[in-house]
XYZ file of N, CA and C in Angstrom:
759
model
N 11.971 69.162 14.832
C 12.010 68.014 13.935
C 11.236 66.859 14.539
N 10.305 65.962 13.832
C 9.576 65.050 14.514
C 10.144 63.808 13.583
N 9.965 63.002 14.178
C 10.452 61.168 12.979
C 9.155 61.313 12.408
N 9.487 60.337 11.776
C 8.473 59.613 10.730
C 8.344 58.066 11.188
N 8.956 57.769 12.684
C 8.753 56.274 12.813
C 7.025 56.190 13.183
N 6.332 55.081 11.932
C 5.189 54.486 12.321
C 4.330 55.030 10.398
N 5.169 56.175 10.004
C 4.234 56.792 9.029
C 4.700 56.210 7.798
N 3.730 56.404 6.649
C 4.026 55.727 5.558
C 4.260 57.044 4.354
N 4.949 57.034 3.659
C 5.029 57.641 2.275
C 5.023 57.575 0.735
N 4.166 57.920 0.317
C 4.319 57.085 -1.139
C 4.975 58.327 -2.292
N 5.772 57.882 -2.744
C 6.865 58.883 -4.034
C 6.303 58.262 -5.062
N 6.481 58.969 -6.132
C 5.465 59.208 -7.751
C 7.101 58.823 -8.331
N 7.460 58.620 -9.529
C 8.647 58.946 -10.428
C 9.921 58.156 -9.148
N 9.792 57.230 -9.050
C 10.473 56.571 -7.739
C 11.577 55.806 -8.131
N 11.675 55.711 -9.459
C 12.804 54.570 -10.087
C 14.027 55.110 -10.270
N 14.239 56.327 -10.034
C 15.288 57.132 -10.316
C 15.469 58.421 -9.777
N 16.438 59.014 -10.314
C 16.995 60.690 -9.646
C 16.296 60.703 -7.976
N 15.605 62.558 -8.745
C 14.953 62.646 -7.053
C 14.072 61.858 -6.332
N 13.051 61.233 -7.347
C 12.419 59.769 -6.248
C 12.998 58.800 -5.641
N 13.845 57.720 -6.214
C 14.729 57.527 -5.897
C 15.283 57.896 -4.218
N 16.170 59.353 -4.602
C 16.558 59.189 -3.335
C 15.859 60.253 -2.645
N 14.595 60.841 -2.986
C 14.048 60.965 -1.728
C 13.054 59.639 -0.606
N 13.064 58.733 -1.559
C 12.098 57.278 -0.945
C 13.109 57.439 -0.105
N 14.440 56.952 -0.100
C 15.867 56.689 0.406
C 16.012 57.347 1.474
N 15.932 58.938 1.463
C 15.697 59.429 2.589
C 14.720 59.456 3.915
N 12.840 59.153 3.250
C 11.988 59.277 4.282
C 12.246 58.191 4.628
N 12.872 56.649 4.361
C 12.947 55.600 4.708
C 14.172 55.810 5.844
N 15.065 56.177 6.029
C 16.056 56.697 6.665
C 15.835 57.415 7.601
N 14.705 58.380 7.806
C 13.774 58.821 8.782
C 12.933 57.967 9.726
N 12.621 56.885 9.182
C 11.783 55.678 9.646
C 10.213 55.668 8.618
N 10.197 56.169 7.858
C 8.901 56.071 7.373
C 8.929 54.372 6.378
N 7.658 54.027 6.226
C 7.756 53.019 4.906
C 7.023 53.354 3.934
N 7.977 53.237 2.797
C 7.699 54.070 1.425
C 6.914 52.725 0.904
N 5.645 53.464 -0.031
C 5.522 52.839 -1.310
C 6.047 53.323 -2.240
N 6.382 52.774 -3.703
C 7.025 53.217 -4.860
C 6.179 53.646 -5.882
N 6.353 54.669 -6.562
C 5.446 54.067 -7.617
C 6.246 55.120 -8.823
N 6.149 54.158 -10.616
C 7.088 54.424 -11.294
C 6.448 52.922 -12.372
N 7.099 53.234 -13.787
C 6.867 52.626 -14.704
C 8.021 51.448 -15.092
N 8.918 51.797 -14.678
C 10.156 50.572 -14.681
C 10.438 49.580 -13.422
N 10.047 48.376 -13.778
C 9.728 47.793 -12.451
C 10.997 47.564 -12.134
N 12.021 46.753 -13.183
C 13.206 46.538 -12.648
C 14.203 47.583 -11.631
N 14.231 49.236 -12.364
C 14.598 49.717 -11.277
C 13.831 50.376 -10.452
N 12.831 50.311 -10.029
C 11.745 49.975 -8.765
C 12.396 49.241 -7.830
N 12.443 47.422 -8.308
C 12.825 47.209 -7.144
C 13.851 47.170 -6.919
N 15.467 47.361 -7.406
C 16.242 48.237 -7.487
C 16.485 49.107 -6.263
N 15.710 49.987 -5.909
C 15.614 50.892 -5.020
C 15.268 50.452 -4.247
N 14.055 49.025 -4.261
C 13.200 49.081 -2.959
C 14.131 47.992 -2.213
N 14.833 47.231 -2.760
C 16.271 46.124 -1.921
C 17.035 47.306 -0.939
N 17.402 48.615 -1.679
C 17.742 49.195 -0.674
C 17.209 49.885 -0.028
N 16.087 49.631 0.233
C 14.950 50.273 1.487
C 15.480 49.050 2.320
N 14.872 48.287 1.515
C 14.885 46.731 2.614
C 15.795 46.812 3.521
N 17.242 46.916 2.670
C 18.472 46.963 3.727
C 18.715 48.026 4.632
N 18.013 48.916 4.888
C 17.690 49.971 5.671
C 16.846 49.619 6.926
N 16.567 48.320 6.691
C 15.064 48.154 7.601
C 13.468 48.409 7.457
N 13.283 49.083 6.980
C 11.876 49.292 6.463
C 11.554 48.759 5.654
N 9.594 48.556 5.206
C 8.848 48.658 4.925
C 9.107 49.158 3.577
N 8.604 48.596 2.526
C 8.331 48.770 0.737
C 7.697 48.145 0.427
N 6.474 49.203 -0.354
C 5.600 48.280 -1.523
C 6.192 48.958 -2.873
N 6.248 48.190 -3.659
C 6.421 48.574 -5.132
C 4.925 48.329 -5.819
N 5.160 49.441 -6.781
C 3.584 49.654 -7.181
C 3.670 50.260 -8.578
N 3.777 49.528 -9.658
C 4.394 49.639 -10.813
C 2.970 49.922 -11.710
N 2.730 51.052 -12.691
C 1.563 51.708 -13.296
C 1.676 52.873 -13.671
N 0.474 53.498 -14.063
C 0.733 54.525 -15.339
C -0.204 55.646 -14.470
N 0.305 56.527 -13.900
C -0.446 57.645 -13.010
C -1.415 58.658 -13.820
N -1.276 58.313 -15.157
C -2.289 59.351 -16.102
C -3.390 58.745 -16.377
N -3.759 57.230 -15.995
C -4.993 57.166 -15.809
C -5.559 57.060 -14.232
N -6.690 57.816 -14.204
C -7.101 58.175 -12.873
C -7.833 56.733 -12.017
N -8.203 55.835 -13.121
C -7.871 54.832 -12.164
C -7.018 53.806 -11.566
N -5.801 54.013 -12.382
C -4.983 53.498 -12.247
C -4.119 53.970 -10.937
N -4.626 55.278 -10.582
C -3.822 56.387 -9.555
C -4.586 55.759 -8.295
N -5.879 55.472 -8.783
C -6.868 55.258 -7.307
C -6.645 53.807 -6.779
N -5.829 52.673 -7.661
C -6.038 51.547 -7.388
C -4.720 51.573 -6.566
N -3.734 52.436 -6.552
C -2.295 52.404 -6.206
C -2.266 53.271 -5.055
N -2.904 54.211 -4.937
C -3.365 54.798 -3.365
C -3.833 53.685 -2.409
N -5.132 52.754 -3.077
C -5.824 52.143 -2.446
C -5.026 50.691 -1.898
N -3.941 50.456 -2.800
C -2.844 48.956 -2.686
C -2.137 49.666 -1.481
N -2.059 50.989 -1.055
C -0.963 51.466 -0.455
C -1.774 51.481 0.833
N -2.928 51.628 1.284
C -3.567 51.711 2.366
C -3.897 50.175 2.960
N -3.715 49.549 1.591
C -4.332 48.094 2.100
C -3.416 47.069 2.510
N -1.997 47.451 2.189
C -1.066 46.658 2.236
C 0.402 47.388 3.347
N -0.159 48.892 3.364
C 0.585 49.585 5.137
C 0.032 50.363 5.473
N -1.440 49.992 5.357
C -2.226 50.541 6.649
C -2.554 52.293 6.482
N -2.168 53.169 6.128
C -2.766 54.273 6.143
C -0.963 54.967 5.189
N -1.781 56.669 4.795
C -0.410 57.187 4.106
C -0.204 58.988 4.843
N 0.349 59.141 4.977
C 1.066 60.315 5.635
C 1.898 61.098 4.825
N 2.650 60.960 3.645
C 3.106 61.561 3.163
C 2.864 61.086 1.585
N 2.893 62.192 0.597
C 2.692 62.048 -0.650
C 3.780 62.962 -1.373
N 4.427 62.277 -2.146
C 6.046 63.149 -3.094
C 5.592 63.372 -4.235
N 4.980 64.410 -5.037
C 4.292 63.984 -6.077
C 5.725 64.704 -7.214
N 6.558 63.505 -7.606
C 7.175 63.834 -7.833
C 7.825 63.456 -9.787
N 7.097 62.230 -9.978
C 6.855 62.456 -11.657
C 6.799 63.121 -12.581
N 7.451 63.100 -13.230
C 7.630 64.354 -14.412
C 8.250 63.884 -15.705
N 7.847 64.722 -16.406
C 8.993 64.323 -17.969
C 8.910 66.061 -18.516
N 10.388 66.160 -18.819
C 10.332 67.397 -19.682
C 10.722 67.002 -21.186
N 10.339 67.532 -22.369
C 10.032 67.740 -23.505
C 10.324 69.168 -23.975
N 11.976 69.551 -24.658
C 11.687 70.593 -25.002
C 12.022 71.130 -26.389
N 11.704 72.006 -26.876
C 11.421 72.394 -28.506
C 10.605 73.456 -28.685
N 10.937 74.048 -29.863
C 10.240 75.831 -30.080
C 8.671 75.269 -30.429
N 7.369 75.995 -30.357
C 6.089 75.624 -31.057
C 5.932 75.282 -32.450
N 7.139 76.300 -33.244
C 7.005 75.401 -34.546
C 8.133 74.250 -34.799
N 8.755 73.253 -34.168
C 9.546 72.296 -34.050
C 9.293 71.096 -33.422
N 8.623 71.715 -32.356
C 7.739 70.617 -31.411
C 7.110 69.648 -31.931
N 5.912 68.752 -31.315
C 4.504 68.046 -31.801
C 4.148 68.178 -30.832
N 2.409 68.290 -31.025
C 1.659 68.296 -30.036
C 1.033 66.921 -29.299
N 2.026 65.900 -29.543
C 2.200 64.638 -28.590
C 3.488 65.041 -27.841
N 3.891 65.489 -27.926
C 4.901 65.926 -26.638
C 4.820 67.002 -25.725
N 3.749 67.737 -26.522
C 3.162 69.040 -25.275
C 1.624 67.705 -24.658
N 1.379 66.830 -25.015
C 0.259 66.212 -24.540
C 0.695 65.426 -23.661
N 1.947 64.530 -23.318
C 2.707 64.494 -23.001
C 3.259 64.553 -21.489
N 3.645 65.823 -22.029
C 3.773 66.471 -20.566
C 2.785 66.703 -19.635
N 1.714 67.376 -20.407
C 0.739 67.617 -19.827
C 0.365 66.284 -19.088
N -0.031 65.248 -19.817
C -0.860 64.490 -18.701
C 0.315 63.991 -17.545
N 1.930 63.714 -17.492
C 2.450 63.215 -16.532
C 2.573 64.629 -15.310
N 3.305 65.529 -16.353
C 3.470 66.424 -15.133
C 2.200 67.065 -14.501
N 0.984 67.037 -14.763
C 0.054 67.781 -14.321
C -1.194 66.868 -14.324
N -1.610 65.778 -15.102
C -2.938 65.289 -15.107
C -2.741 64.222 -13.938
N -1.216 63.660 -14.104
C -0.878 62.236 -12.779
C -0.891 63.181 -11.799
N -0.074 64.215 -11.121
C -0.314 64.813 -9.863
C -1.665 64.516 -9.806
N -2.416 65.378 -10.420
C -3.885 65.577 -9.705
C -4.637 64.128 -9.554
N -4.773 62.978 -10.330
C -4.810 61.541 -10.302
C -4.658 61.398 -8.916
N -3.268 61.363 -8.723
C -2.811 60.935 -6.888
C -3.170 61.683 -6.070
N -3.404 62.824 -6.253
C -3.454 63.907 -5.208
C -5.154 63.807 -4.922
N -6.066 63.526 -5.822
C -7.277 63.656 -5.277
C -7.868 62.013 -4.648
N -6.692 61.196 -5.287
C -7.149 59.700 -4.481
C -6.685 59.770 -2.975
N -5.410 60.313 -2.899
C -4.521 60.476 -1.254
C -5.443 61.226 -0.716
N -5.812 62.695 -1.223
C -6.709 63.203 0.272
C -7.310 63.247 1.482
N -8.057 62.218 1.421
C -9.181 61.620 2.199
C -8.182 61.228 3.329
N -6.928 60.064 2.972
C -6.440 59.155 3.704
C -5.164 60.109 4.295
N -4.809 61.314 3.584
C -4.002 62.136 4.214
C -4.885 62.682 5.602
N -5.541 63.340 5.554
C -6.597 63.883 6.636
C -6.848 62.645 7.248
N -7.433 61.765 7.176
C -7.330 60.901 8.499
C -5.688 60.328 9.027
N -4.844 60.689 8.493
C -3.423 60.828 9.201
C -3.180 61.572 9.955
N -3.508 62.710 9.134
C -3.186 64.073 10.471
C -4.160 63.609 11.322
N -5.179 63.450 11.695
C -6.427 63.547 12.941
C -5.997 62.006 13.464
N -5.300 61.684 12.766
C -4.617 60.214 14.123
C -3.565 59.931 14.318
N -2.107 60.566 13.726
C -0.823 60.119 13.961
C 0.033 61.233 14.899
N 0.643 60.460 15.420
C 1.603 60.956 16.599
C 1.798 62.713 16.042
N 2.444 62.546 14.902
C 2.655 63.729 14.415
C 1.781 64.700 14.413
N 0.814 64.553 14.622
C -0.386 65.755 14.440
C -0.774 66.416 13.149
N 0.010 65.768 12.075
C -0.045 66.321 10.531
C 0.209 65.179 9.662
N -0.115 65.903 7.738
C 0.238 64.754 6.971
C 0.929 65.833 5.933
N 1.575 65.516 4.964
C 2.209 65.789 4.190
C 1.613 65.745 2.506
N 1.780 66.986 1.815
C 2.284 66.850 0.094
C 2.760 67.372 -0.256
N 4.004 67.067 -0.967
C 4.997 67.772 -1.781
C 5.263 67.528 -2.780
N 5.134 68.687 -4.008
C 4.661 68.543 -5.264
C 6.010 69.276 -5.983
N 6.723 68.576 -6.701
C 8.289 68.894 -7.105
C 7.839 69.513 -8.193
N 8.021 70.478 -8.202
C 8.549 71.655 -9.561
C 9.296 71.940 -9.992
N 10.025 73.041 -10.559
C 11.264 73.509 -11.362
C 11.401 75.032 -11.126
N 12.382 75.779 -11.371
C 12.950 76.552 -11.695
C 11.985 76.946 -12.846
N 11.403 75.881 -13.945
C 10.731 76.645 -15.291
C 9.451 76.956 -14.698
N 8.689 76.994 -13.252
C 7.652 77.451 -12.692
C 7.707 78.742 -12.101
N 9.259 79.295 -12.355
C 9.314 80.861 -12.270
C 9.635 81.724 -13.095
N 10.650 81.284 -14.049
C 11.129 81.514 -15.021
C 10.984 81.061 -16.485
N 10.713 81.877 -17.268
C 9.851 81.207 -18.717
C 11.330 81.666 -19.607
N 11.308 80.608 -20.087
C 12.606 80.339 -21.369
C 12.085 79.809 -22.460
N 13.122 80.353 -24.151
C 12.604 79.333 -24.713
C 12.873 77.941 -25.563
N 11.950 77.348 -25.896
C 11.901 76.219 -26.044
C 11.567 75.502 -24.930
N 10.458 75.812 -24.255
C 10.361 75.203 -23.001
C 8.921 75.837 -22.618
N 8.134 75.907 -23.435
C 6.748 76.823 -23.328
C 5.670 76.138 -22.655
N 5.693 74.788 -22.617
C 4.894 73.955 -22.428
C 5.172 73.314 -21.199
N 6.569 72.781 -21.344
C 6.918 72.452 -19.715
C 6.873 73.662 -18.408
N 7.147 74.567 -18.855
C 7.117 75.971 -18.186
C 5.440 76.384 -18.031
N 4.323 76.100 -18.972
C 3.031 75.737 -18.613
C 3.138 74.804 -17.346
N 3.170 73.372 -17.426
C 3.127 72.934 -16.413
C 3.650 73.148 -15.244
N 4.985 73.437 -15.042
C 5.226 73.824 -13.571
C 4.732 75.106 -13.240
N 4.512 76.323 -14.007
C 3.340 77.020 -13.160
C 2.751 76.862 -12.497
N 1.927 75.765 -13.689
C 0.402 74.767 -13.053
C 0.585 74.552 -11.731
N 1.675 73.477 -11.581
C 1.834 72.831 -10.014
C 2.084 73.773 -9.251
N 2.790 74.840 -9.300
C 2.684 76.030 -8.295
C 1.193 76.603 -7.641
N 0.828 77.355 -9.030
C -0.234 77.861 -8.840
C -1.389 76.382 -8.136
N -1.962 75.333 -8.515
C -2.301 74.399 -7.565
C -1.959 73.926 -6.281
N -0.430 74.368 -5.597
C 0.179 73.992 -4.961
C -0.787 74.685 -4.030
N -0.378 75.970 -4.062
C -0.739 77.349 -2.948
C -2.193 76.683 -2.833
N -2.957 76.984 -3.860
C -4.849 76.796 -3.856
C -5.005 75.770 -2.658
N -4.224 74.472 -2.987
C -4.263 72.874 -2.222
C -3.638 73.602 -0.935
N -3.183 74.366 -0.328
C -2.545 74.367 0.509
C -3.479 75.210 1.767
N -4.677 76.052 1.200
C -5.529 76.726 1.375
C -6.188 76.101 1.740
N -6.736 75.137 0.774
C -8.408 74.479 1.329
C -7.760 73.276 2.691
N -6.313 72.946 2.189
C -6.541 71.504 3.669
C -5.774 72.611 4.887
N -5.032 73.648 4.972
C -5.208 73.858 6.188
C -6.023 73.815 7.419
N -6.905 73.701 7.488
C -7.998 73.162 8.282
C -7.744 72.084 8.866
N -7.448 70.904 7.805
C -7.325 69.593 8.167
C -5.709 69.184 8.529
N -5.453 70.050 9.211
C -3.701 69.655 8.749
C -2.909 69.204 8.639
N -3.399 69.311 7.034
C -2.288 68.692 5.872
C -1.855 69.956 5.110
N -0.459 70.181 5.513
C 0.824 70.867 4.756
C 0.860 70.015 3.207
N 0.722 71.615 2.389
C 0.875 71.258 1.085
C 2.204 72.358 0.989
N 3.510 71.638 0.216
C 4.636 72.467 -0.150
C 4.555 72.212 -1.363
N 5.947 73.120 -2.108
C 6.397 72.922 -3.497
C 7.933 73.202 -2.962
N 8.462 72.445 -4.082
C 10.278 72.349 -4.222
C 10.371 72.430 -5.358
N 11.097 73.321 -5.865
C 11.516 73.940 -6.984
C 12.872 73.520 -7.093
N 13.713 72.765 -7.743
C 14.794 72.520 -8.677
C 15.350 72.997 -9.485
N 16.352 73.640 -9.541
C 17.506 73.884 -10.432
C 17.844 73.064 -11.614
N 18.905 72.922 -11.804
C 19.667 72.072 -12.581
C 19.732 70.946 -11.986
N 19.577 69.450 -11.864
C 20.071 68.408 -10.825
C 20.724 67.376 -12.136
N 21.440 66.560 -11.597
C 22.211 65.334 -12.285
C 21.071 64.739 -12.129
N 19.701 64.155 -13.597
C 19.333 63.373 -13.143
C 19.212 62.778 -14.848
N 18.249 62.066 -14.781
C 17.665 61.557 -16.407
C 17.480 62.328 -17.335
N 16.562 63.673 -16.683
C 15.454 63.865 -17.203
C 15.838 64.622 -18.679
N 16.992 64.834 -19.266
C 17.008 65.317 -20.242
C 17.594 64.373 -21.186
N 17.468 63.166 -21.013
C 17.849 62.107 -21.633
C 16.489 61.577 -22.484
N 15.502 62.316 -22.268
C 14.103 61.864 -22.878
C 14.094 63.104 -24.228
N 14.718 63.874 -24.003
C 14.997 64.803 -25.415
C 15.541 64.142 -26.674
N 15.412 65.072 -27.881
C 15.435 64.383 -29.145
C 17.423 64.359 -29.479
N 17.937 64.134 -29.931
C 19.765 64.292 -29.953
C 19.734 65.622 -29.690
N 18.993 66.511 -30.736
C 20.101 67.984 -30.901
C 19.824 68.708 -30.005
N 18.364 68.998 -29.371
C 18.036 69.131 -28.537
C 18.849 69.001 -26.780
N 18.728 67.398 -26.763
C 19.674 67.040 -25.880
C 20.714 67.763 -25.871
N 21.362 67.231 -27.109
C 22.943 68.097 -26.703
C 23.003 69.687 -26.878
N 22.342 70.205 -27.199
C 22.055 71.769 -26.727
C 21.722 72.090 -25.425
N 21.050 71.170 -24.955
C 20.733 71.351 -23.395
C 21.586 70.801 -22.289
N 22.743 69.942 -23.058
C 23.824 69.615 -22.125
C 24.892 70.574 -22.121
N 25.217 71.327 -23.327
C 25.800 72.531 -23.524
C 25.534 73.680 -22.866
N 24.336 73.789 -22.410
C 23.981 75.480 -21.602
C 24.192 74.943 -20.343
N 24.319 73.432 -19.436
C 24.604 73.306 -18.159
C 26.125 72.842 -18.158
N 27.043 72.726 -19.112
C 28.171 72.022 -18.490
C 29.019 72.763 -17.940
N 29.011 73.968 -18.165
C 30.001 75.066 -17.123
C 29.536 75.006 -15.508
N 28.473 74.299 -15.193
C 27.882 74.730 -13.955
C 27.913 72.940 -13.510
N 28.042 73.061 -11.774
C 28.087 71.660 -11.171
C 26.752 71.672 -10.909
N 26.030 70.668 -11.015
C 24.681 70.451 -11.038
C 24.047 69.700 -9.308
N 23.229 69.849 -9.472
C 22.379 69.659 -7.978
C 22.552 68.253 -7.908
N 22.325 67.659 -6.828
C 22.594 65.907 -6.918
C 20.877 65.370 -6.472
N 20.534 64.355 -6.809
C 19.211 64.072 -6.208
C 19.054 64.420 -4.973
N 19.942 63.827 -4.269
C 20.034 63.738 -2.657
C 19.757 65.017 -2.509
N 20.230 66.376 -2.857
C 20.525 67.682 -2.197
C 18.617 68.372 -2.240
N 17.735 67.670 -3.330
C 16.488 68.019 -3.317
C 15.584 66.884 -2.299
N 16.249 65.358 -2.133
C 16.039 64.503 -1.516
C 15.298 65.244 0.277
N 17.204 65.995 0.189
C 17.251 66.406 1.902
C 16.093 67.685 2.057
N 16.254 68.071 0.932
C 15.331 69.696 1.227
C 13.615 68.753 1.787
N 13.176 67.553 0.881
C 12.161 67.268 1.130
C 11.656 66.334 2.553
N 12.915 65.832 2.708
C 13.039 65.583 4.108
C 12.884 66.560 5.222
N 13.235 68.048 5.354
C 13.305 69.201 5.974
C 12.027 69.437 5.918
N 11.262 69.179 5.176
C 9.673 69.691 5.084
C 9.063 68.787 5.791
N 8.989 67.837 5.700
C 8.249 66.674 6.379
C 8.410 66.363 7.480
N 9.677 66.697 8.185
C 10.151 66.432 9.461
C 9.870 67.524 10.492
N 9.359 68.878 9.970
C 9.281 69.900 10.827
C 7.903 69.645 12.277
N 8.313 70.119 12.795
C 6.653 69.698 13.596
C 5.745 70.439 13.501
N 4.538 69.984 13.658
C 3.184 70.638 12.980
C 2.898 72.059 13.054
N 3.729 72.875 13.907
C 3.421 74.088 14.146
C 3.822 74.947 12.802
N 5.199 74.566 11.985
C 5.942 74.939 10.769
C 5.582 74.380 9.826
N 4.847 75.070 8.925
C 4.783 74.824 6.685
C 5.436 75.566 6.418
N 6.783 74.633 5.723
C 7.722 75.145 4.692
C 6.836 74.999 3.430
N 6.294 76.235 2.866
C 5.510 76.164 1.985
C 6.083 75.888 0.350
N 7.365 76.791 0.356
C 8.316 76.552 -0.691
C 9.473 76.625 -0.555
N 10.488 75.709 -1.322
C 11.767 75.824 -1.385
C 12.051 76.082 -2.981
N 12.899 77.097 -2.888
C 13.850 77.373 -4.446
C 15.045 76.989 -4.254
N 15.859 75.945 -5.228
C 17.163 75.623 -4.530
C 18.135 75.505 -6.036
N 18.352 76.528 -6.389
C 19.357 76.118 -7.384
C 20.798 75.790 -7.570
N 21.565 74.986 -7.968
C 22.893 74.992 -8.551
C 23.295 76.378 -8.241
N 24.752 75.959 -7.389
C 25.349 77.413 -6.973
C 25.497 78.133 -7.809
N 25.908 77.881 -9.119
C 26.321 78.655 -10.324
C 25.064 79.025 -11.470
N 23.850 78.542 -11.042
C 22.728 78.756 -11.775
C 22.588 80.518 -12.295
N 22.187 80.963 -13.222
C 21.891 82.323 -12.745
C 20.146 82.327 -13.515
N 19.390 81.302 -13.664
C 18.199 81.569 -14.079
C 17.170 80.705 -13.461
């Protein structure tokens, strides 16, 4: 296990659930998080309790599906703590509904948060990840790109979100290929069921159909995907935890 005292991290989807408290955690490690997330109020929210932790927070409030908007918030993050070491690419929205029930603003949707913002951040961080690894104590830099359970398993009403977390899989591995060289560890964390928002962005019936197929089962807590992403980042450079699958004890899909 190595600290994170001196390194910086920036989390995607930071205002809540697993961003939230994974910021909570690398900050607790010693790292200083930037935020970044569309609700400023609970932004800073979270980032008071960085503060009271001791560390380092920038809040960095914007829309990760435009690509310059991704590059100006990488670039606030280098300019205002100095270099970045870890990247949570952890933003998402699920949207779910059969193809003929759906709209194709909600498969568009998805698409650009869960898959067009990763790649946004992920190709602005690069550069500044690799000059982390080739100068920090640690000897490495970090990305971890949060997926689902629907990136292994295809269900339906869920055709589109289950498109995207493929996506981030299948990109995960590729990204993980080309920067070995430079080393920067690219993982994926795959999620279960967790207590978080994210099905609160569904339409009523929807919703409550989808609160109905999880209420027999105790659900994952942010923290419990928080810690898994902490375990990745903390290993020392010799170990890539390339993937974690972590479902709800009672999950069976």
């Amino acid at each position: 296990m190595t600290t994170l005292d001196g390194a910086v991290a920036l989390v995607t989807g930071a205002s809540s659930g697993i961003g939230a408290a994974t910021a909570l955690g690398l900050a607790q490690n010693g790292a200083s998080i930037a935020l970044i997330g569309r609700r400023r109020d609970r932004l800073d929210g979270v980032a008071n309790d960085i503060t009271e932790l001791g560390a380092k927070v920038l809040v960095l409030e914007g829309d990760l599906t435009d690509p310059k908007g991704a590059e100006d918030m990488v670039q606030e993050t280098i300019d205002r703590l100095g270099r970045l070491d870890v990247l949570v690419n952890n933003a998402g929205i699920m949207l779910l509904g059969t193809a003929l029930h759906t709209t194709t603003e909600d498969w568009d949707r998805m698409v650009a948060l869960n898959v067009s913002a990763m790649l946004h951040i992920t190709h602005a961080a690069v550069p500044y990840l690799i000059d982390a690894a080739a100068t920090s104590p640690r000897g490495v830099s970090d990305i971890v790109n949060v997926s689902s359970t629907a990136g292994r398993v295809a269900r339906p009403s869920s055709s589109v979100y289950t498109l995207t977390k493929f996506g981030v899989n299948g990109f995960t591995e590729s990204l993980r290929q080309e920067l070995l060289s430079e080393r920067v560890r690219v993982s994926v964390v795959a999620p279960g069921t967790v207590d978080t928002e994210l099905v609160d962005h569904l339409r009523d019936s929807i919703r409550d159909a989808a609160r109905r197929q999880v209420d027999s089962i105790e659900p994952l807590r942010p923290a419990d995907i928080a810690d898994a992403i902490g375990y990745i980042v903390t290993r020392d450079r010799r170990v890539a935890v390339n993937e974690m699958l972590i479902r709800a004890g009672e999950q069976t899909w």
